């Protein structure tokens, strides 16, 4: 899978968003905490009180010890992959639901309940979350965007039906990202497919399992992909706007019937087009 972000960042972004979705923590909050922690797989930092912070989300050994009764070993926090993010998201969710104080104080309890440590952390994650929110908003694509709000609907006609959702996993050992990198939208063979964003066509042709595929690069490192097309009606270098027809629904490549595979990427990392509604 092509990607120009280093693996640590791919994992941080994909796992933060996925774990946040799973436990109801906004993606921007997860990303803010993850970047503030600045952890990575295998990283151990010692604290003045004799405990250690482990792994990507710098989970504290004192807290991890309390998970032993659930059969979760402390070393799980050190591993690559999304598991440590899920532990962190679960913990942040509990802080938000159960703790006292305002929202950001609760989230900052992830770091420390002690006011002197909580306050600066709180201030930093508030700023970071705002930045991540702006970043996420750039490619927030909602189901309504597929409908007829514009003369040329994008990227599929109003009567669409999603047949397969987004689901990415980061392999704990190889770091490889696998799973379904986009959304599958059922549509009749030949249905016009329209670009969901302004941009320039960077790929228009056969691409392995994608079959006939168009990729549109937009501002801020965002790209959208339209795969399994029966026909392509743009060339590489073509400037498109939201709603420009770029081809027609087909079943080329790794596909069992006519549908559109729609994918949104940030600098090569597939992002859930529907999962950024927080
Ligand atoms: Zn697909």
Short mmCIF file of C-alpha atoms and ligand atoms in Angstrom, two decimals:
data_model
loop_
_atom_site.label_atom_id
_atom_site.label_comp_id
_atom_site.label_asym_id
_atom_site.label_seq_id
_atom_site.Cartn_x
_atom_site.Cartn_y
_atom_site.Cartn_z
CA UNK A 1 0.00 0.00 0.00
CA UNK A 2 1.57 3.22 -1.12
CA UNK A 3 2.08 5.71 1.66
CA UNK A 4 4.44 8.60 2.15
CA UNK A 5 3.98 8.99 5.90
CA UNK A 6 6.40 7.09 8.14
CA UNK A 7 4.86 3.92 9.64
CA UNK A 8 4.68 5.45 13.12
CA UNK A 9 2.44 8.23 11.81
CA UNK A 10 0.31 5.91 9.73
CA UNK A 11 -0.28 3.80 12.81
CA UNK A 12 -0.96 6.82 15.00
CA UNK A 13 -3.54 8.24 12.63
CA UNK A 14 -5.30 5.03 11.62
CA UNK A 15 -5.36 3.61 15.16
CA UNK A 16 -6.41 6.88 16.83
CA UNK A 17 -9.36 7.25 14.50
CA UNK A 18 -10.35 3.58 14.65
CA UNK A 19 -10.06 3.32 18.46
CA UNK A 20 -11.91 6.61 18.89
CA UNK A 21 -14.75 5.35 16.74
CA UNK A 22 -14.97 2.15 18.68
CA UNK A 23 -15.19 3.81 22.10
CA UNK A 24 -16.97 7.01 21.20
CA UNK A 25 -14.01 9.32 21.69
CA UNK A 26 -13.76 12.04 19.02
CA UNK A 27 -10.96 11.42 16.53
CA UNK A 28 -9.43 14.84 17.22
CA UNK A 29 -9.28 14.10 20.95
CA UNK A 30 -7.57 10.75 20.37
CA UNK A 31 -5.09 12.33 17.98
CA UNK A 32 -4.39 15.19 20.38
CA UNK A 33 -3.64 12.81 23.26
CA UNK A 34 -1.61 10.49 20.99
CA UNK A 35 0.59 13.33 19.74
CA UNK A 36 0.90 14.86 23.20
CA UNK A 37 2.04 11.50 24.59
CA UNK A 38 4.48 11.19 21.69
CA UNK A 39 4.88 7.49 22.32
CA UNK A 40 5.78 4.67 20.01
CA UNK A 41 5.76 0.88 20.11
CA UNK A 42 8.32 -0.44 22.55
CA UNK A 43 8.99 2.91 24.20
CA UNK A 44 9.39 2.78 28.00
CA UNK A 45 9.69 5.98 30.06
CA UNK A 46 10.19 5.91 33.81
CA UNK A 47 8.35 8.20 36.20
CA UNK A 48 9.54 9.77 39.46
CA UNK A 49 7.07 7.60 41.43
CA UNK A 50 8.65 4.37 40.24
CA UNK A 51 6.04 3.53 37.61
CA UNK A 52 6.61 3.35 33.87
CA UNK A 53 4.76 4.68 30.83
CA UNK A 54 4.57 2.15 28.03
CA UNK A 55 4.21 2.20 24.27
CA UNK A 56 2.36 4.30 21.73
CA UNK A 57 -0.07 5.81 24.22
CA UNK A 58 2.34 5.83 27.17
CA UNK A 59 0.01 3.84 29.37
CA UNK A 60 1.07 3.78 33.01
CA UNK A 61 2.11 0.47 34.58
CA UNK A 62 0.08 1.20 37.74
CA UNK A 63 -3.08 1.41 35.65
CA UNK A 64 -2.07 -1.52 33.46
CA UNK A 65 -1.66 -3.67 36.59
CA UNK A 66 -5.37 -3.19 37.25
CA UNK A 67 -6.09 -4.81 33.87
CA UNK A 68 -4.45 -8.09 34.84
CA UNK A 69 -7.79 -9.38 36.14
CA UNK A 70 -9.17 -8.98 32.61
CA UNK A 71 -6.27 -11.00 31.26
CA UNK A 72 -4.58 -7.98 29.70
CA UNK A 73 -0.82 -8.14 30.28
CA UNK A 74 1.09 -4.86 30.68
CA UNK A 75 3.27 -5.71 27.70
CA UNK A 76 0.19 -5.40 25.44
CA UNK A 77 0.65 -1.62 25.75
CA UNK A 78 4.11 -1.89 24.18
CA UNK A 79 3.08 -3.70 21.03
CA UNK A 80 2.71 -2.20 17.59
CA UNK A 81 -0.80 -1.98 16.18
CA UNK A 82 -4.04 -0.51 17.46
CA UNK A 83 -4.48 -2.42 20.72
CA UNK A 84 -2.74 0.16 22.91
CA UNK A 85 -4.89 2.85 21.30
CA UNK A 86 -8.00 0.88 22.18
CA UNK A 87 -6.89 0.59 25.79
CA UNK A 88 -6.27 4.34 25.81
CA UNK A 89 -9.60 5.15 24.15
CA UNK A 90 -11.45 3.00 26.67
CA UNK A 91 -9.68 4.80 29.49
CA UNK A 92 -10.34 8.27 28.04
CA UNK A 93 -13.98 7.35 27.56
CA UNK A 94 -14.23 6.39 31.23
CA UNK A 95 -12.62 9.67 32.27
CA UNK A 96 -15.13 11.60 30.17
CA UNK A 97 -18.10 9.66 31.55
CA UNK A 98 -17.13 9.39 35.22
CA UNK A 99 -14.75 12.14 36.26
CA UNK A 100 -15.52 15.62 37.52
CA UNK A 101 -14.58 18.96 36.02
CA UNK A 102 -15.02 20.25 32.49
CA UNK A 103 -14.59 18.08 29.42
CA UNK A 104 -10.91 18.88 28.83
CA UNK A 105 -9.99 18.45 32.47
CA UNK A 106 -11.53 14.98 32.30
CA UNK A 107 -9.62 14.10 29.15
CA UNK A 108 -6.42 15.46 30.70
CA UNK A 109 -6.97 13.10 33.63
CA UNK A 110 -5.55 10.55 31.20
CA UNK A 111 -2.23 12.19 32.02
CA UNK A 112 -2.76 13.16 35.66
CA UNK A 113 -5.46 14.02 38.18
CA UNK A 114 -3.04 16.33 39.97
CA UNK A 115 -4.04 19.90 39.06
CA UNK A 116 -0.46 21.09 38.57
CA UNK A 117 0.10 18.38 35.95
CA UNK A 118 -3.44 18.29 34.59
CA UNK A 119 -3.65 22.01 33.74
CA UNK A 120 -0.75 22.36 31.29
CA UNK A 121 -1.62 19.04 29.64
CA UNK A 122 -5.24 20.19 29.33
CA UNK A 123 -4.13 23.43 27.67
CA UNK A 124 -1.92 21.59 25.20
CA UNK A 125 -4.44 18.97 24.12
CA UNK A 126 -7.13 21.66 23.67
CA UNK A 127 -4.91 23.44 21.13
CA UNK A 128 -3.87 20.18 19.50
CA UNK A 129 -7.45 18.93 19.24
CA UNK A 130 -8.50 22.15 17.53
CA UNK A 131 -5.73 21.69 14.97
CA UNK A 132 -6.64 18.04 14.42
CA UNK A 133 -10.30 19.00 14.06
CA UNK A 134 -9.45 21.48 11.32
CA UNK A 135 -7.31 18.84 9.68
CA UNK A 136 -10.07 16.22 9.86
CA UNK A 137 -12.71 18.66 8.60
CA UNK A 138 -10.85 18.99 5.31
CA UNK A 139 -11.95 15.58 4.21
CA UNK A 140 -15.03 14.96 6.24
CA UNK A 141 -17.32 13.21 3.79
CA UNK A 142 -20.80 12.35 4.96
CA UNK A 143 -23.48 10.18 3.37
CA UNK A 144 -25.43 13.29 2.42
CA UNK A 145 -22.60 14.25 0.10
CA UNK A 146 -23.45 11.31 -2.09
CA UNK A 147 -26.97 12.61 -2.68
CA UNK A 148 -28.40 15.05 -5.17
CA UNK A 149 -27.47 18.27 -3.41
CA UNK A 150 -25.73 19.47 -6.56
CA UNK A 151 -26.70 19.23 -10.21
CA UNK A 152 -24.13 16.50 -10.67
CA UNK A 153 -24.28 14.21 -7.64
CA UNK A 154 -21.08 12.93 -6.19
CA UNK A 155 -19.64 10.44 -6.25
CA UNK A 156 -22.64 8.16 -6.85
CA UNK A 157 -26.31 8.81 -7.59
CA UNK A 158 -28.81 9.66 -4.88
CA UNK A 159 -30.13 6.13 -4.76
CA UNK A 160 -27.00 4.53 -3.39
CA UNK A 161 -26.63 1.66 -1.04
CA UNK A 162 -23.47 0.98 0.89
CA UNK A 163 -22.61 -2.71 0.72
CA UNK A 164 -19.30 -2.70 2.55
CA UNK A 165 -17.96 -0.24 5.07
CA UNK A 166 -14.52 0.86 6.06
CA UNK A 167 -12.42 -1.33 8.31
CA UNK A 168 -8.67 -1.05 8.64
CA UNK A 169 -6.33 -2.94 10.87
CA UNK A 170 -2.66 -2.39 11.53
CA UNK A 171 -0.85 -5.72 11.70
CA UNK A 172 0.87 -5.95 15.10
CA UNK A 173 4.12 -7.35 13.73
CA UNK A 174 4.49 -6.31 10.12
CA UNK A 175 2.91 -2.89 10.63
CA UNK A 176 1.11 -3.51 7.34
CA UNK A 177 -2.31 -1.96 6.99
CA UNK A 178 -4.97 -4.37 5.78
CA UNK A 179 -8.74 -4.63 5.58
CA UNK A 180 -11.17 -2.55 3.59
CA UNK A 181 -9.71 0.84 2.80
CA UNK A 182 -12.88 2.45 1.47
CA UNK A 183 -16.61 2.19 1.02
CA UNK A 184 -18.40 -0.01 -1.49
CA UNK A 185 -21.43 1.62 -3.02
CA UNK A 186 -23.80 -0.53 -5.04
CA UNK A 187 -24.88 1.06 -8.31
CA UNK A 188 -26.04 -0.14 -11.71
CA UNK A 189 -23.44 -0.87 -14.35
CA UNK A 190 -22.72 2.31 -16.30
CA UNK A 191 -23.94 4.78 -13.66
CA UNK A 192 -21.89 7.98 -13.93
CA UNK A 193 -19.35 8.43 -11.14
CA UNK A 194 -18.53 11.97 -10.10
CA UNK A 195 -15.60 13.39 -8.22
CA UNK A 196 -16.48 14.23 -4.62
CA UNK A 197 -13.84 16.95 -4.42
CA UNK A 198 -12.00 19.59 -6.42
CA UNK A 199 -8.57 18.49 -7.55
CA UNK A 200 -6.39 17.13 -10.30
CA UNK A 201 -6.50 13.60 -11.73
CA UNK A 202 -3.29 11.81 -10.73
CA UNK A 203 -4.21 8.33 -11.97
CA UNK A 204 -6.64 7.20 -14.64
CA UNK A 205 -6.27 3.60 -15.73
CA UNK A 206 -5.83 0.01 -14.64
CA UNK A 207 -4.45 -0.50 -11.13
CA UNK A 208 -4.31 -4.15 -10.00
CA UNK A 209 -7.22 -5.18 -7.82
CA UNK A 210 -8.75 -1.74 -8.15
CA UNK A 211 -9.42 -2.47 -11.84
CA UNK A 212 -9.99 0.74 -13.77
CA UNK A 213 -9.34 3.41 -11.18
CA UNK A 214 -9.30 7.18 -11.02
CA UNK A 215 -7.44 9.04 -8.31
CA UNK A 216 -8.03 12.74 -7.70
CA UNK A 217 -5.52 14.69 -5.61
CA UNK A 218 -7.00 17.61 -3.70
CA UNK A 219 -5.51 20.27 -1.44
CA UNK A 220 -3.87 19.46 1.88
CA UNK A 221 -2.69 15.97 1.01
CA UNK A 222 -6.16 14.56 0.46
CA UNK A 223 -6.81 12.14 -2.39
CA UNK A 224 -9.97 10.31 -3.41
CA UNK A 225 -10.10 7.05 -5.37
CA UNK A 226 -12.88 5.63 -7.54
CA UNK A 227 -12.35 1.98 -8.44
CA UNK A 228 -13.77 -0.95 -10.45
CA UNK A 229 -14.96 1.46 -13.16
CA UNK A 230 -16.20 0.18 -16.52
CA UNK A 231 -15.06 3.31 -18.30
CA UNK A 232 -12.86 6.30 -17.51
CA UNK A 233 -13.65 9.72 -18.95
CA UNK A 234 -10.72 11.80 -17.70
CA UNK A 235 -6.97 11.80 -18.31
CA UNK A 236 -4.13 12.19 -15.83
CA UNK A 237 -3.64 15.91 -15.30
CA UNK A 238 -7.29 16.77 -15.85
CA UNK A 239 -8.54 19.44 -13.46
CA UNK A 240 -11.87 18.41 -11.93
CA UNK A 241 -14.31 20.06 -9.57
CA UNK A 242 -16.73 18.46 -7.16
CA UNK A 243 -19.39 16.84 -9.34
CA UNK A 244 -17.28 16.37 -12.48
CA UNK A 245 -18.07 12.98 -14.05
CA UNK A 246 -14.84 10.97 -14.11
CA UNK A 247 -16.14 7.60 -15.32
CA UNK A 248 -18.82 4.94 -14.99
CA UNK A 249 -19.59 2.19 -12.51
CA UNK A 250 -18.30 -1.23 -13.50
CA UNK A 251 -16.84 -4.42 -12.05
CA UNK A 252 -13.22 -4.41 -13.20
CA UNK A 253 -10.40 -5.71 -11.00
CA UNK A 254 -11.10 -7.58 -7.78
CA UNK A 255 -14.87 -7.25 -7.81
CA UNK A 256 -17.83 -9.61 -7.88
CA UNK A 257 -20.43 -7.25 -9.32
CA UNK A 258 -20.99 -3.65 -10.41
CA UNK A 259 -20.18 -1.24 -7.59
CA UNK A 260 -18.11 1.80 -6.82
CA UNK A 261 -15.21 1.43 -4.41
CA UNK A 262 -14.72 4.90 -2.95
CA UNK A 263 -11.66 5.75 -0.93
CA UNK A 264 -10.37 8.87 0.85
CA UNK A 265 -6.70 9.13 1.71
CA UNK A 266 -4.54 11.54 3.61
CA UNK A 267 -0.96 11.40 2.34
CA UNK A 268 -1.45 7.78 1.41
CA UNK A 269 -3.26 6.71 4.57
CA UNK A 270 -6.83 5.54 3.95
CA UNK A 271 -9.35 7.31 6.14
CA UNK A 272 -12.95 6.34 6.83
CA UNK A 273 -15.05 8.76 4.75
CA UNK A 274 -17.98 8.30 7.12
CA UNK A 275 -16.16 8.02 10.37
CA UNK A 276 -15.19 11.60 11.00
CA UNK A 277 -18.52 12.98 12.10
CA UNK A 278 -17.44 13.75 15.67
ZN1 LIG B 1 -14.20 -1.86 -1.87
#
